[in-house]
Short mmCIF file of C-alpha atoms in Angstrom, two decimals:
data_model
loop_
_atom_site.label_atom_id
_atom_site.label_comp_id
_atom_site.label_asym_id
_atom_site.label_seq_id
_atom_site.Cartn_x
_atom_site.Cartn_y
_atom_site.Cartn_z
CA MET A 1 10.97 28.96 -39.58
CA ARG A 2 7.98 26.50 -40.82
CA SER A 3 6.85 24.43 -38.76
CA TYR A 4 5.60 20.81 -39.83
CA TRP A 5 2.69 18.77 -38.33
CA VAL A 6 3.27 14.82 -39.88
CA LYS A 7 0.19 12.95 -39.65
CA THR A 8 0.88 9.12 -39.04
CA VAL A 9 -1.20 6.69 -38.98
CA GLY A 10 -0.30 3.51 -37.07
CA ILE A 11 0.61 1.79 -33.71
CA GLU A 12 3.01 0.26 -32.50
CA VAL A 13 2.80 -3.75 -30.90
CA ASN A 14 5.37 -5.33 -29.02
CA GLY A 15 8.05 -3.13 -31.15
CA ARG A 16 6.49 -4.13 -34.53
CA LYS A 17 4.71 -0.98 -36.47
CA ILE A 18 1.36 -2.11 -37.96
CA ASP A 19 -1.32 -0.12 -39.49
CA TRP A 20 -4.16 1.59 -37.17
CA VAL A 21 -7.77 0.25 -37.40
CA GLU A 22 -10.66 2.77 -36.35
CA ASN A 23 -12.46 1.84 -33.45
CA GLU A 24 -10.45 -1.52 -33.16
CA THR A 25 -10.51 -2.95 -29.42
CA ILE A 26 -7.67 -4.56 -27.71
CA LYS A 27 -9.62 -7.88 -28.00
CA GLN A 28 -10.08 -7.45 -32.29
CA LEU A 29 -6.21 -6.05 -31.72
CA LEU A 30 -5.26 -9.39 -30.31
CA ARG A 31 -6.78 -11.84 -32.60
CA ARG A 32 -5.29 -9.57 -35.38
CA MET A 33 -1.60 -10.17 -34.07
CA ARG A 34 -2.33 -13.81 -33.72
CA TYR A 35 -1.90 -13.62 -30.00
CA THR A 36 -3.36 -16.71 -28.89
CA PHE A 37 -1.80 -16.76 -25.37
CA PRO A 38 -4.70 -17.12 -22.69
CA LEU A 39 -2.99 -14.68 -20.44
CA VAL A 40 -1.67 -11.22 -20.97
CA VAL A 41 -0.75 -8.19 -19.63
CA VAL A 42 -1.31 -5.45 -22.04
CA LYS A 43 -0.19 -1.83 -21.70
CA ILE A 44 -1.43 0.83 -24.12
CA ASN A 45 0.87 4.01 -23.84
CA GLN A 46 2.45 2.57 -20.05
CA LYS A 47 -1.29 2.35 -18.77
CA VAL A 48 -2.36 -1.39 -17.90
CA ILE A 49 -5.75 -2.21 -19.22
CA LEU A 50 -7.33 -4.92 -17.27
CA ARG A 51 -8.72 -8.14 -19.23
CA LYS A 52 -12.23 -7.57 -18.57
CA ASP A 53 -12.00 -4.22 -20.39
CA PHE A 54 -10.11 -5.98 -23.97
CA PRO A 55 -13.83 -6.04 -25.58
CA ASP A 56 -14.47 -2.03 -25.09
CA VAL A 57 -11.05 -0.42 -25.16
CA VAL A 58 -10.65 0.95 -28.42
CA VAL A 59 -7.02 1.44 -28.98
CA PRO A 60 -6.31 5.03 -30.26
CA ASP A 61 -4.18 6.15 -33.02
CA ASN A 62 -0.32 6.51 -32.74
CA SER A 63 -0.28 4.70 -29.21
CA ARG A 64 2.18 2.19 -28.42
CA VAL A 65 1.07 -1.32 -27.34
CA ASP A 66 2.92 -3.78 -25.24
CA VAL A 67 1.45 -7.41 -24.57
CA ILE A 68 3.52 -9.42 -21.96
CA HIS A 69 2.78 -13.27 -22.32
CA MET A 70 2.29 -14.66 -18.59
CA ILE A 71 4.07 -18.06 -18.59
CA SER A 72 3.44 -20.49 -15.40
CA GLY A 73 6.21 -21.45 -13.31
CA GLY A 74 7.86 -20.24 -9.82
CA MET B 1 36.44 -2.61 -1.99
CA ASN B 2 34.86 0.27 -2.23
CA LYS B 3 33.75 0.93 1.28
CA GLN B 4 32.17 4.29 1.18
CA LYS B 5 29.35 3.07 -1.38
CA PHE B 6 29.46 -0.06 0.35
CA ASP B 7 28.36 1.53 3.75
CA LYS B 8 26.19 3.94 1.78
CA ILE B 9 24.29 0.90 0.51
CA LYS B 10 23.85 -0.98 3.65
CA GLU B 11 22.49 2.09 5.09
CA LYS B 12 19.78 2.13 2.87
CA LEU B 13 18.78 -1.66 2.36
CA ARG B 14 18.77 -1.74 6.17
CA ASN B 15 15.44 1.43 5.85
CA SER B 16 14.10 -0.81 3.08
CA SER B 17 11.52 -3.20 2.74
CA VAL B 18 10.34 -5.56 0.18
CA GLY B 19 7.26 -7.81 0.05
CA ILE B 20 7.16 -11.48 -1.73
CA ALA B 21 4.08 -12.83 -2.99
CA GLY B 22 4.81 -16.61 -3.07
CA ALA B 23 7.46 -18.48 -1.29
CA GLY B 24 8.63 -21.49 -3.80
CA GLY B 25 11.09 -21.47 -6.47
CA LEU B 26 11.07 -17.94 -6.92
CA GLY B 27 10.28 -16.31 -3.73
CA SER B 28 12.33 -18.39 -1.21
CA ASN B 29 15.40 -17.89 -3.13
CA ALA B 30 14.33 -14.06 -4.01
CA ALA B 31 13.93 -13.64 -0.15
CA VAL B 32 17.01 -15.81 0.52
CA ALA B 33 19.28 -13.09 -1.80
CA LEU B 34 17.69 -9.84 -0.40
CA ALA B 35 18.72 -11.20 3.34
CA ARG B 36 21.75 -11.99 2.72
CA ALA B 37 22.06 -8.56 0.88
CA GLY B 38 20.58 -6.66 3.98
CA ILE B 39 16.98 -5.56 3.32
CA GLY B 40 15.93 -4.54 6.75
CA ARG B 41 12.41 -5.83 6.21
CA LEU B 42 10.65 -8.84 4.33
CA ILE B 43 6.77 -9.67 4.36
CA LEU B 44 6.47 -13.36 2.92
CA VAL B 45 3.15 -14.10 1.92
CA ASP B 46 2.15 -18.06 1.35
CA PHE B 47 -0.45 -20.58 1.93
CA ASP B 48 1.55 -23.80 1.07
CA LYS B 49 3.47 -26.41 2.58
CA ILE B 50 7.00 -27.69 1.97
CA GLU B 51 7.00 -31.02 0.05
CA GLU B 52 10.14 -33.29 -0.97
CA SER B 53 9.90 -32.26 -4.81
CA ASN B 54 9.75 -28.48 -3.75
CA LEU B 55 13.57 -29.12 -2.74
CA ASP B 56 14.79 -29.13 -6.30
CA ARG B 57 14.81 -25.52 -6.85
CA GLN B 58 13.21 -24.12 -3.48
CA TYR B 59 15.17 -22.95 -0.47
CA TYR B 60 14.26 -25.68 1.70
CA PHE B 61 15.87 -28.50 3.78
CA LEU B 62 14.96 -32.41 3.89
CA ASP B 63 14.01 -31.91 7.39
CA GLN B 64 11.47 -29.38 6.92
CA VAL B 65 9.27 -31.12 4.34
CA GLY B 66 6.13 -30.92 6.11
CA LYS B 67 6.37 -27.51 7.44
CA ILE B 68 4.31 -24.04 6.54
CA LYS B 69 6.43 -22.88 3.78
CA VAL B 70 6.72 -19.11 4.86
CA GLU B 71 7.52 -20.30 8.82
CA ALA B 72 10.38 -22.55 7.61
CA LEU B 73 11.56 -19.54 5.07
CA LYS B 74 11.77 -16.98 7.94
CA ASP B 75 13.70 -19.69 10.31
CA ASN B 76 16.16 -20.10 7.03
CA ILE B 77 16.82 -16.26 7.06
CA LYS B 78 17.32 -16.12 10.42
CA ARG B 79 20.02 -18.55 10.08
CA ILE B 80 21.97 -16.04 7.61
CA ASN B 81 21.13 -12.63 8.82
CA SER B 82 19.03 -12.43 12.35
CA ALA B 83 18.81 -8.63 11.78
CA VAL B 84 16.12 -8.74 8.83
CA LYS B 85 12.85 -8.49 10.11
CA VAL B 86 10.50 -10.56 8.44
CA GLU B 87 6.79 -10.58 8.90
CA ILE B 88 5.33 -13.80 7.52
CA LEU B 89 1.38 -14.51 6.30
CA ASN B 90 0.69 -17.88 5.76
CA GLN B 91 -2.62 -17.50 3.70
CA LYS B 92 -3.55 -17.42 0.01
CA LEU B 93 -3.71 -14.47 -2.00
CA GLU B 94 -7.14 -14.27 -2.82
CA LYS B 95 -8.62 -12.02 -5.61
CA GLY B 96 -10.10 -8.71 -4.44
CA SER B 97 -7.76 -8.55 -1.74
CA MET B 98 -4.10 -9.45 -3.36
CA GLU B 99 -2.47 -6.01 -2.66
CA LYS B 100 -3.70 -5.64 0.95
CA PRO B 101 -0.33 -7.28 2.68
CA PHE B 102 2.04 -4.56 0.30
CA HIS B 103 0.59 -1.44 1.17
CA ASP B 104 3.42 -0.17 3.09
CA VAL B 105 6.60 -1.99 1.19
CA ASP B 106 9.32 -0.03 -1.15
CA VAL B 107 8.78 -2.87 -3.79
CA VAL B 108 6.58 -5.70 -4.24
CA ILE B 109 7.90 -9.11 -6.19
CA GLU B 110 5.05 -10.98 -7.65
CA ALA B 111 6.66 -14.95 -7.13
CA LEU B 112 3.82 -17.25 -7.95
CA ASP B 113 3.94 -20.15 -9.92
CA ASN B 114 0.17 -20.06 -12.18
CA ALA B 115 0.20 -18.16 -14.91
CA GLU B 116 -3.75 -16.82 -13.99
CA THR B 117 -2.76 -16.05 -10.29
CA LYS B 118 0.36 -14.15 -11.55
CA THR B 119 -1.63 -12.06 -14.29
CA GLU B 120 -4.53 -11.49 -11.27
CA PHE B 121 -1.95 -10.36 -8.77
CA ILE B 122 0.05 -7.94 -11.20
CA GLU B 123 -3.42 -6.53 -12.22
CA GLU B 124 -4.71 -6.08 -8.90
CA VAL B 125 -1.59 -4.29 -7.59
CA LEU B 126 -1.07 -2.24 -10.46
CA LEU B 127 -4.75 -0.64 -10.23
CA LYS B 128 -5.01 -0.65 -6.47
CA LEU B 129 -1.46 0.43 -5.37
CA PRO B 130 -0.70 2.47 -8.83
CA ASP B 131 2.76 3.98 -7.85
CA LYS B 132 4.26 0.86 -6.22
CA PRO B 133 7.12 -0.89 -8.00
CA VAL B 134 6.57 -4.24 -8.86
CA VAL B 135 8.76 -6.88 -10.26
CA ALA B 136 7.71 -10.02 -11.78
CA ALA B 137 9.07 -12.84 -13.53
CA SER B 138 7.58 -14.98 -16.73
CA GLY B 139 9.57 -17.89 -18.37
CA VAL B 140 11.26 -19.76 -15.26
CA THR B 141 11.19 -23.18 -16.82
CA GLY B 142 13.72 -25.37 -18.87
CA TYR B 143 17.40 -24.88 -18.50
CA GLY B 144 19.99 -23.25 -20.94
CA ASN B 145 19.57 -20.40 -23.56
CA SER B 146 19.58 -18.19 -20.51
CA ASP B 147 20.80 -15.33 -22.35
CA ARG B 148 17.00 -14.96 -23.64
CA ILE B 149 15.87 -13.55 -20.17
CA VAL B 150 15.50 -9.71 -20.54
CA THR B 151 14.17 -6.95 -17.94
CA LYS B 152 11.49 -5.16 -19.69
CA ARG B 153 9.88 -2.19 -17.71
CA PHE B 154 5.98 -0.51 -18.27
CA GLY B 155 5.80 2.43 -15.68
CA ALA B 156 5.94 0.45 -12.34
CA LEU B 157 6.53 -2.87 -13.67
CA TYR B 158 9.28 -4.36 -14.14
CA MET B 159 9.46 -8.15 -15.91
CA CYS B 160 11.78 -10.43 -15.69
CA TYR B 161 11.21 -11.83 -18.91
CA ASP B 162 11.87 -14.82 -21.44
CA GLU B 163 9.03 -14.88 -23.62
CA GLN B 164 10.04 -18.08 -25.31
CA ALA B 165 10.13 -20.16 -22.42
CA LYS B 166 7.19 -22.98 -21.87
CA SER B 167 4.80 -23.29 -19.20
CA SER B 168 5.45 -25.42 -16.32
CA GLU B 169 2.55 -27.86 -17.37
CA ASP B 170 4.59 -28.43 -20.69
CA ASP B 171 8.35 -28.32 -19.49
CA VAL B 172 10.75 -28.50 -16.25
CA LEU B 173 11.28 -26.80 -13.63
CA LEU B 174 15.31 -26.63 -12.31
CA ALA B 175 17.39 -24.69 -9.85
CA PRO B 176 19.55 -23.12 -12.06
CA ARG B 177 17.03 -21.26 -14.36
CA VAL B 178 14.33 -20.98 -11.64
CA CYS B 179 16.99 -19.56 -9.12
CA LEU B 180 18.21 -16.97 -11.99
CA MET B 181 14.96 -15.72 -12.54
CA ALA B 182 14.50 -15.26 -8.69
CA ASN B 183 17.75 -13.62 -8.17
CA TRP B 184 16.82 -11.18 -11.27
CA GLU B 185 14.08 -10.44 -9.43
CA ALA B 186 16.19 -9.60 -5.95
CA ASP B 187 18.60 -7.34 -8.54
CA LEU B 188 15.93 -5.62 -9.63
CA ALA B 189 14.37 -4.78 -6.48
CA LEU B 190 18.06 -3.49 -5.20
CA GLU B 191 18.44 -1.47 -8.50
CA ILE B 192 14.61 0.34 -7.99
CA ILE B 193 15.39 1.22 -4.53
CA LEU B 194 18.87 2.02 -4.54
CA GLY B 195 18.69 3.85 -7.73
CA GLU B 196 20.82 2.84 -10.93
CA ASP B 197 24.24 1.82 -9.86
CA SER B 198 26.84 4.89 -11.34
CA GLY B 199 29.61 2.91 -10.57
CA TYR B 200 30.58 4.73 -7.28
#
């Protein structure tokens, strides 16, 4: 039986499939998505990325990114 | 009622603990719900005093205005279920040590008000206590449209979330929605402690 290896270039952000951009940081991705919320928790493939690392962490291909908007009130 | 299931749940909850960061609208109502359900131990952390304006959504009474929130909340819980062990910390959670009070609880509930503090708290607990289940809420303002609320799970983080709600700076905080979210958080804590409800 033949096995196939299908290369997919793309990432999923909050359930939306978008193109993967090489060397794109989280900060750049948030700008590309037009996410302007000041306060977000970002997870890449279930790992939480701290806000201070947004300018340095590069989004890998095929990753699943979750951006949660933190809203005041309690 | 399924008595066998009920007894099993009571026994498990009696031996479980929940830490709550904040004793305002979310924290006070979540704490009372967990106390009524029969949680064994609660750790409550808040620095604030009760103001009359809090009574539109927080689990306090007119004759408690001016009192320290965690002390008043402990009193209220004891009037409902004296078996709950209630540990209180009347202090502000400071950046760098926010996870400290919550090392030995089964579940942490984020019940803070300000988005910045919420974010800091979640980041710090997830980072320093990586396996600790954290239940958080975002989007507690307004009224109606409550079927927009969903639970989103990201590893150990469980978010009770309405992404379309506005910030409390631009909208109102009212008891029904705030208590819904608080009880949603408490219910998620039960689910984490007891495991998914099999129906039996």
